[in-house]
PDB file of C-alpha atoms in Angstrom:
ATOM      1  CA  MET A   1      72.935-122.870 108.407  1.00 45.00           C
ATOM      2  CA  ALA A   2      74.653-121.980 111.685  1.00 44.00           C
ATOM      3  CA  ALA A   3      77.913-120.891 110.071  1.00 45.00           C
ATOM      4  CA  ARG A   4      76.125-118.816 107.492  1.00 49.00           C
ATOM      5  CA  THR A   5      73.857-117.019 109.938  1.00 47.00           C
ATOM      6  CA  ARG A   6      76.344-116.047 112.666  1.00 52.00           C
ATOM      7  CA  ALA A   7      76.799-112.698 110.919  1.00 59.00           C
ATOM      8  CA  LYS A   8      73.843-110.388 110.358  1.00 69.00           C
ATOM      9  CA  THR A   9      72.949-111.627 106.894  1.00 87.00           C
ATOM     10  CA  ILE A  10      69.217-112.219 107.400  1.00 95.00           C
ATOM     11  CA  PHE A  11      66.459-109.902 106.247  1.00 96.00           C
ATOM     12  CA  VAL A  12      62.730-110.017 106.993  1.00 97.00           C
ATOM     13  CA  GLY A  13      60.059-108.642 104.694  1.00 96.00           C
ATOM     14  CA  VAL A  14      56.591-108.007 106.111  1.00 97.00           C
ATOM     15  CA  ASP A  15      53.345-107.600 104.210  1.00 94.00           C
ATOM     16  CA  LEU A  16      50.903-105.773 106.493  1.00 92.00           C
ATOM     17  CA  GLY A  17      47.351-106.132 105.227  1.00 86.00           C
ATOM     18  CA  ALA A  18      43.966-105.115 106.521  1.00 81.00           C
ATOM     19  CA  THR A  19      43.208-108.749 107.371  1.00 86.00           C
ATOM     20  CA  LYS A  20      46.568-110.549 107.628  1.00 92.00           C
ATOM     21  CA  ILE A  21      50.265-110.075 108.394  1.00 96.00           C
ATOM     22  CA  LEU A  22      52.813-112.150 106.461  1.00 97.00           C
ATOM     23  CA  ALA A  23      56.530-112.170 107.365  1.00 98.00           C
ATOM     24  CA  GLY A  24      59.105-113.757 105.057  1.00 97.00           C
ATOM     25  CA  VAL A  25      62.725-114.500 105.967  1.00 97.00           C
ATOM     26  CA  HIS A  26      65.507-114.190 103.362  1.00 95.00           C
ATOM     27  CA  ASP A  27      69.274-114.464 103.258  1.00 93.00           C
ATOM     28  CA  SER A  28      71.653-111.838 101.854  1.00 88.00           C
ATOM     29  CA  ARG A  29      71.029-113.102  98.307  1.00 87.00           C
ATOM     30  CA  LEU A  30      67.271-112.853  98.844  1.00 85.00           C
ATOM     31  CA  ASN A  31      66.829-116.611  98.883  1.00 91.00           C
ATOM     32  CA  PHE A  32      63.617-117.477 100.700  1.00 93.00           C
ATOM     33  CA  ILE A  33      64.111-119.325 103.998  1.00 95.00           C
ATOM     34  CA  GLY A  34      60.737-119.384 105.739  1.00 96.00           C
ATOM     35  CA  LYS A  35      57.637-117.443 106.766  1.00 97.00           C
ATOM     36  CA  ALA A  36      54.917-116.900 109.350  1.00 98.00           C
ATOM     37  CA  LYS A  37      51.385-115.531 109.128  1.00 97.00           C
ATOM     38  CA  LEU A  38      48.994-113.875 111.576  1.00 96.00           C
ATOM     39  CA  SER A  39      45.626-112.185 111.297  1.00 95.00           C
ATOM     40  CA  THR A  40      45.874-108.397 111.661  1.00 93.00           C
ATOM     41  CA  LYS A  41      43.009-107.863 114.137  1.00 91.00           C
ATOM     42  CA  ALA A  42      42.831-104.176 113.241  1.00 86.00           C
ATOM     43  CA  ASP A  43      39.617-103.797 115.242  1.00 87.00           C
ATOM     44  CA  ARG A  44      41.638-104.339 118.435  1.00 89.00           C
ATOM     45  CA  GLY A  45      43.468-101.053 117.974  1.00 86.00           C
ATOM     46  CA  TYR A  46      46.749 -99.709 116.672  1.00 86.00           C
ATOM     47  CA  ARG A  47      48.898-100.897 119.583  1.00 89.00           C
ATOM     48  CA  GLU A  48      47.704-104.448 119.094  1.00 92.00           C
ATOM     49  CA  VAL A  49      48.488-104.301 115.368  1.00 91.00           C
ATOM     50  CA  VAL A  50      52.049-103.165 116.153  1.00 93.00           C
ATOM     51  CA  ARG A  51      52.407-105.954 118.704  1.00 95.00           C
ATOM     52  CA  ARG A  52      51.148-108.532 116.211  1.00 96.00           C
ATOM     53  CA  ILE A  53      53.593-107.345 113.533  1.00 96.00           C
ATOM     54  CA  ALA A  54      56.449-107.847 115.998  1.00 97.00           C
ATOM     55  CA  LYS A  55      55.068-111.272 116.961  1.00 97.00           C
ATOM     56  CA  CYS A  56      54.806-112.334 113.322  1.00 98.00           C
ATOM     57  CA  VAL A  57      58.454-111.352 112.741  1.00 98.00           C
ATOM     58  CA  ARG A  58      59.564-113.309 115.807  1.00 97.00           C
ATOM     59  CA  ASP A  59      57.477-116.320 114.746  1.00 97.00           C
ATOM     60  CA  ALA A  60      59.017-116.305 111.263  1.00 97.00           C
ATOM     61  CA  ILE A  61      62.538-116.108 112.664  1.00 97.00           C
ATOM     62  CA  ASP A  62      61.817-118.910 115.124  1.00 96.00           C
ATOM     63  CA  GLU A  63      60.293-121.041 112.360  1.00 95.00           C
ATOM     64  CA  CYS A  64      63.646-120.817 110.557  1.00 95.00           C
ATOM     65  CA  ASP A  65      65.578-121.795 113.711  1.00 94.00           C
ATOM     66  CA  LEU A  66      67.196-118.350 113.815  1.00 94.00           C
ATOM     67  CA  ASN A  67      67.151-115.513 116.344  1.00 91.00           C
ATOM     68  CA  LEU A  68      66.624-111.769 116.097  1.00 92.00           C
ATOM     69  CA  ARG A  69      70.334-111.030 116.610  1.00 92.00           C
ATOM     70  CA  GLN A  70      70.952-112.508 113.167  1.00 94.00           C
ATOM     71  CA  VAL A  71      68.559-110.102 111.428  1.00 96.00           C
ATOM     72  CA  ARG A  72      70.142-107.086 109.767  1.00 95.00           C
ATOM     73  CA  ALA A  73      66.945-105.207 108.839  1.00 96.00           C
ATOM     74  CA  ILE A  74      63.181-105.473 108.420  1.00 97.00           C
ATOM     75  CA  GLY A  75      61.188-104.017 105.546  1.00 96.00           C
ATOM     76  CA  ILE A  76      57.435-103.502 105.835  1.00 96.00           C
ATOM     77  CA  GLY A  77      54.846-102.810 103.165  1.00 94.00           C
ATOM     78  CA  VAL A  78      51.865-100.957 104.635  1.00 90.00           C
ATOM     79  CA  PRO A  79      48.443-100.594 102.897  1.00 84.00           C
ATOM     80  CA  THR A  80      48.362 -96.834 103.214  1.00 83.00           C
ATOM     81  CA  ALA A  81      50.061 -93.547 102.549  1.00 84.00           C
ATOM     82  CA  VAL A  82      53.444 -93.686 104.260  1.00 87.00           C
ATOM     83  CA  ASP A  83      56.310 -91.245 104.736  1.00 90.00           C
ATOM     84  CA  PRO A  84      59.372 -93.491 104.273  1.00 90.00           C
ATOM     85  CA  GLU A  85      61.747 -90.825 105.585  1.00 89.00           C
ATOM     86  CA  SER A  86      60.017 -90.287 108.933  1.00 90.00           C
ATOM     87  CA  GLY A  87      58.674 -93.837 109.146  1.00 90.00           C
ATOM     88  CA  LYS A  88      55.153 -92.609 109.859  1.00 88.00           C
ATOM     89  CA  VAL A  89      51.832 -93.971 108.672  1.00 87.00           C
ATOM     90  CA  ILE A  90      50.081 -90.935 107.206  1.00 84.00           C
ATOM     91  CA  PHE A  91      46.607 -92.354 106.691  1.00 73.00           C
ATOM     92  CA  ALA A  92      45.452 -95.986 106.764  1.00 70.00           C
ATOM     93  CA  PRO A  93      41.667 -96.130 106.144  1.00 62.00           C
ATOM     94  CA  ASN A  94      41.457 -99.936 106.124  1.00 60.00           C
ATOM     95  CA  LEU A  95      43.312-100.018 109.461  1.00 63.00           C
ATOM     96  CA  HIS A  96      41.488 -96.943 110.826  1.00 60.00           C
ATOM     97  CA  ARG A  97      44.791 -95.229 111.722  1.00 65.00           C
ATOM     98  CA  LYS A  98      46.671 -92.058 110.776  1.00 73.00           C
ATOM     99  CA  ASN A  99      49.795 -90.153 111.800  1.00 79.00           C
ATOM    100  CA  LYS A 100      51.348 -93.110 113.622  1.00 85.00           C
ATOM    101  CA  PRO A 101      55.147 -93.574 114.088  1.00 90.00           C
ATOM    102  CA  LEU A 102      55.134 -97.223 113.011  1.00 92.00           C
ATOM    103  CA  ARG A 103      58.856 -97.506 112.312  1.00 94.00           C
ATOM    104  CA  ARG A 104      59.898 -96.042 115.647  1.00 95.00           C
ATOM    105  CA  GLU A 105      57.547 -98.257 117.635  1.00 94.00           C
ATOM    106  CA  LEU A 106      58.617-101.455 115.859  1.00 95.00           C
ATOM    107  CA  GLU A 107      62.297-100.609 116.272  1.00 96.00           C
ATOM    108  CA  ALA A 108      61.657-100.132 119.991  1.00 96.00           C
ATOM    109  CA  LEU A 109      60.045-103.581 120.199  1.00 96.00           C
ATOM    110  CA  LEU A 110      62.450-105.530 117.993  1.00 96.00           C
ATOM    111  CA  LYS A 111      65.743-103.588 118.381  1.00 95.00           C
ATOM    112  CA  ILE A 112      66.339-103.948 114.621  1.00 95.00           C
ATOM    113  CA  PRO A 113      66.406-101.255 111.882  1.00 96.00           C
ATOM    114  CA  VAL A 114      63.010-101.027 110.167  1.00 97.00           C
ATOM    115  CA  SER A 115      62.096 -99.499 106.815  1.00 95.00           C
ATOM    116  CA  ILE A 116      58.487 -98.893 105.783  1.00 95.00           C
ATOM    117  CA  ASP A 117      56.736 -97.883 102.575  1.00 95.00           C
ATOM    118  CA  ASN A 118      53.385 -98.328 100.890  1.00 92.00           C
ATOM    119  CA  ASP A 119      52.833-102.007 100.131  1.00 91.00           C
ATOM    120  CA  CYS A 120      52.117-101.471  96.434  1.00 92.00           C
ATOM    121  CA  ASN A 121      55.169 -99.240  96.066  1.00 94.00           C
ATOM    122  CA  VAL A 122      57.246-102.045  97.568  1.00 93.00           C
ATOM    123  CA  CYS A 123      55.672-104.625  95.244  1.00 92.00           C
ATOM    124  CA  ALA A 124      56.203-102.494  92.149  1.00 94.00           C
ATOM    125  CA  LEU A 125      59.820-101.821  93.113  1.00 93.00           C
ATOM    126  CA  GLY A 126      60.397-105.507  93.817  1.00 90.00           C
ATOM    127  CA  VAL A 127      59.038-106.512  90.411  1.00 92.00           C
ATOM    128  CA  TYR A 128      61.063-103.806  88.701  1.00 93.00           C
ATOM    129  CA  GLU A 129      64.353-104.617  90.439  1.00 88.00           C
ATOM    130  CA  GLY A 130      64.017-108.368  90.887  1.00 84.00           C
ATOM    131  CA  ASP A 131      61.774-109.786  88.170  1.00 87.00           C
ATOM    132  CA  LEU A 132      62.243-107.691  85.037  1.00 88.00           C
ATOM    133  CA  THR A 133      65.288-108.649  83.001  1.00 86.00           C
ATOM    134  CA  THR A 134      64.659-105.788  80.576  1.00 88.00           C
ATOM    135  CA  LYS A 135      63.746-102.722  82.619  1.00 89.00           C
ATOM    136  CA  PRO A 136      61.484-100.067  81.064  1.00 91.00           C
ATOM    137  CA  ASP A 137      62.062 -96.422  81.920  1.00 92.00           C
ATOM    138  CA  SER A 138      58.635 -96.298  83.530  1.00 94.00           C
ATOM    139  CA  MET A 139      55.941 -98.731  84.641  1.00 94.00           C
ATOM    140  CA  VAL A 140      52.775 -98.977  86.733  1.00 93.00           C
ATOM    141  CA  GLY A 141      51.889-101.968  88.913  1.00 92.00           C
ATOM    142  CA  ILE A 142      48.250-102.502  89.963  1.00 90.00           C
ATOM    143  CA  PHE A 143      47.470-104.750  92.921  1.00 87.00           C
ATOM    144  CA  LEU A 144      44.054-106.061  93.961  1.00 82.00           C
ATOM    145  CA  SER A 145      43.386-107.183  97.550  1.00 76.00           C
ATOM    146  CA  THR A 146      41.137-105.828 100.311  1.00 71.00           C
ATOM    147  CA  GLY A 147      41.603-102.532  98.502  1.00 76.00           C
ATOM    148  CA  ILE A 148      43.195-101.554  95.192  1.00 85.00           C
ATOM    149  CA  GLY A 149      46.611 -99.953  95.060  1.00 87.00           C
ATOM    150  CA  GLY A 150      49.336 -99.154  92.605  1.00 91.00           C
ATOM    151  CA  GLY A 151      53.042 -98.467  92.424  1.00 94.00           C
ATOM    152  CA  ILE A 152      54.673 -96.143  89.897  1.00 95.00           C
ATOM    153  CA  ILE A 153      58.192 -96.237  88.516  1.00 95.00           C
ATOM    154  CA  LEU A 154      59.219 -93.077  86.636  1.00 94.00           C
ATOM    155  CA  ASN A 155      62.581 -92.852  84.893  1.00 93.00           C
ATOM    156  CA  GLY A 156      63.795 -95.891  86.810  1.00 91.00           C
ATOM    157  CA  ARG A 157      62.888 -94.587  90.257  1.00 93.00           C
ATOM    158  CA  LEU A 158      59.974 -95.168  92.605  1.00 93.00           C
ATOM    159  CA  TYR A 159      57.592 -92.218  92.461  1.00 93.00           C
ATOM    160  CA  HIS A 160      55.723 -91.213  95.641  1.00 92.00           C
ATOM    161  CA  GLY A 161      54.172 -87.892  94.610  1.00 88.00           C
ATOM    162  CA  PHE A 162      54.168 -84.690  96.621  1.00 86.00           C
ATOM    163  CA  ASN A 163      51.793 -86.109  99.257  1.00 83.00           C
ATOM    164  CA  ARG A 164      53.090 -89.732  99.155  1.00 84.00           C
ATOM    165  CA  THR A 165      49.880 -91.082  97.576  1.00 83.00           C
ATOM    166  CA  ALA A 166      50.762 -91.188  93.868  1.00 88.00           C
ATOM    167  CA  GLY A 167      49.858 -94.870  93.417  1.00 85.00           C
ATOM    168  CA  GLU A 168      46.594 -94.942  95.401  1.00 82.00           C
ATOM    169  CA  ILE A 169      44.415 -95.563  92.359  1.00 83.00           C
ATOM    170  CA  GLY A 170      41.742 -97.335  94.391  1.00 82.00           C
ATOM    171  CA  HIS A 171      40.726 -93.977  95.865  1.00 78.00           C
ATOM    172  CA  MET A 172      39.905 -92.449  92.472  1.00 80.00           C
ATOM    173  CA  LEU A 173      36.328 -91.155  92.458  1.00 79.00           C
ATOM    174  CA  ILE A 174      34.096 -92.779  89.842  1.00 79.00           C
ATOM    175  CA  ASN A 175      30.535 -92.102  91.018  1.00 77.00           C
ATOM    176  CA  PHE A 176      29.582 -89.577  93.698  1.00 73.00           C
ATOM    177  CA  ASP A 177      26.183 -91.281  94.149  1.00 75.00           C
ATOM    178  CA  GLU A 178      27.781 -94.406  95.645  1.00 67.00           C
ATOM    179  CA  PRO A 179      27.900 -95.108  99.429  1.00 62.00           C
ATOM    180  CA  PRO A 180      30.835 -93.665 101.409  1.00 64.00           C
ATOM    181  CA  THR A 181      33.994 -95.650 102.088  1.00 57.00           C
ATOM    182  CA  ASN A 182      35.850 -96.109 105.403  1.00 56.00           C
ATOM    183  CA  TRP A 183      37.489 -92.706 104.923  1.00 54.00           C
ATOM    184  CA  GLY A 184      34.374 -90.809 103.813  1.00 56.00           C
ATOM    185  CA  SER A 185      34.829 -90.653 100.023  1.00 63.00           C
ATOM    186  CA  HIS A 186      31.998 -91.709  97.724  1.00 68.00           C
ATOM    187  CA  GLY A 187      32.013 -93.868  94.621  1.00 76.00           C
ATOM    188  CA  THR A 188      35.668 -94.884  94.469  1.00 80.00           C
ATOM    189  CA  PHE A 189      37.235 -97.455  92.147  1.00 81.00           C
ATOM    190  CA  GLU A 190      37.857 -99.627  95.228  1.00 78.00           C
ATOM    191  CA  ILE A 191      34.140 -99.731  96.067  1.00 76.00           C
ATOM    192  CA  HIS A 192      33.424-101.346  92.699  1.00 76.00           C
ATOM    193  CA  ALA A 193      36.440-103.624  92.271  1.00 77.00           C
ATOM    194  CA  GLY A 194      37.996-104.293  95.697  1.00 75.00           C
ATOM    195  CA  ARG A 195      37.852-107.838  97.093  1.00 77.00           C
ATOM    196  CA  HIS A 196      35.275-107.033  99.773  1.00 74.00           C
ATOM    197  CA  SER A 197      33.097-105.288  97.194  1.00 76.00           C
ATOM    198  CA  ILE A 198      33.215-108.281  94.866  1.00 79.00           C
ATOM    199  CA  TYR A 199      32.290-110.631  97.733  1.00 80.00           C
ATOM    200  CA  ARG A 200      29.448-108.330  98.756  1.00 80.00           C
ATOM    201  CA  GLU A 201      28.004-108.283  95.242  1.00 79.00           C
ATOM    202  CA  ILE A 202      28.199-112.083  95.047  1.00 85.00           C
ATOM    203  CA  ARG A 203      26.382-112.461  98.383  1.00 85.00           C
ATOM    204  CA  GLU A 204      23.704-109.972  97.347  1.00 84.00           C
ATOM    205  CA  ALA A 205      23.176-111.740  94.020  1.00 85.00           C
ATOM    206  CA  ILE A 206      22.853-115.156  95.701  1.00 86.00           C
ATOM    207  CA  ALA A 207      20.417-113.696  98.250  1.00 86.00           C
ATOM    208  CA  LYS A 208      18.279-112.504  95.321  1.00 86.00           C
ATOM    209  CA  GLY A 209      18.156-116.047  93.967  1.00 85.00           C
ATOM    210  CA  GLU A 210      20.774-115.823  91.239  1.00 79.00           C
ATOM    211  CA  LYS A 211      22.708-119.030  90.648  1.00 74.00           C
ATOM    212  CA  ASP A 212      26.403-119.245  91.467  1.00 64.00           C
ATOM    213  CA  ARG A 213      28.185-119.989  88.185  1.00 61.00           C
ATOM    214  CA  SER A 214      31.758-119.674  89.521  1.00 58.00           C
ATOM    215  CA  HIS A 215      32.295-123.456  89.456  1.00 52.00           C
ATOM    216  CA  LYS A 216      31.702-123.440  85.691  1.00 54.00           C
ATOM    217  CA  HIS A 217      34.392-120.816  85.193  1.00 50.00           C
ATOM    218  CA  ALA A 218      36.764-122.774  87.423  1.00 49.00           C
ATOM    219  CA  ARG A 219      36.480-125.826  85.134  1.00 49.00           C
ATOM    220  CA  SER A 220      36.793-123.903  81.882  1.00 45.00           C
TER     221      SER A 220
END
């Protein structure tokens, strides 16, 4: 590995989530080398989240017996509206942050070029470019996690929309009578189908005495 990694041929991809940070290390051919994972700790504040992203990158590099000087660039998928050109987080409701210069602050910490985009945009683009042997002109990827997001490919190119939120399908309003979300909207798709919402409904049903039948589905 030493001969191969003397030049800057290593790339790090980071998945920033509301609850966890995952950093994966790849070579110039996108072969997977290793990874590291940390909890996000968003409740500790934005500065701590930035510090933990940098720590997760360093941990992943160290796990692969490499060093930061061998890394050419870092790409980060962020669960929010992002301006890829300025490198700013526009609005991150699950992280309780907006208008933050994430790219600039990470580059200052790591001294490596950083690129950021919405996490679902990155996933959709990755599937389109890396996994599809026959590429359609257009496609939509839908991703379920803490929230619900989407990525849109139109005419072979990633589509952001005029306000950089084209794929944020989880924020679609379904029922105005529902409780408000973290960002103040009512009755969104995410409230009904996001991971936390599903867990909450399961807990409420069990508290009411309903039997947990998930083990039956797991065996079927």
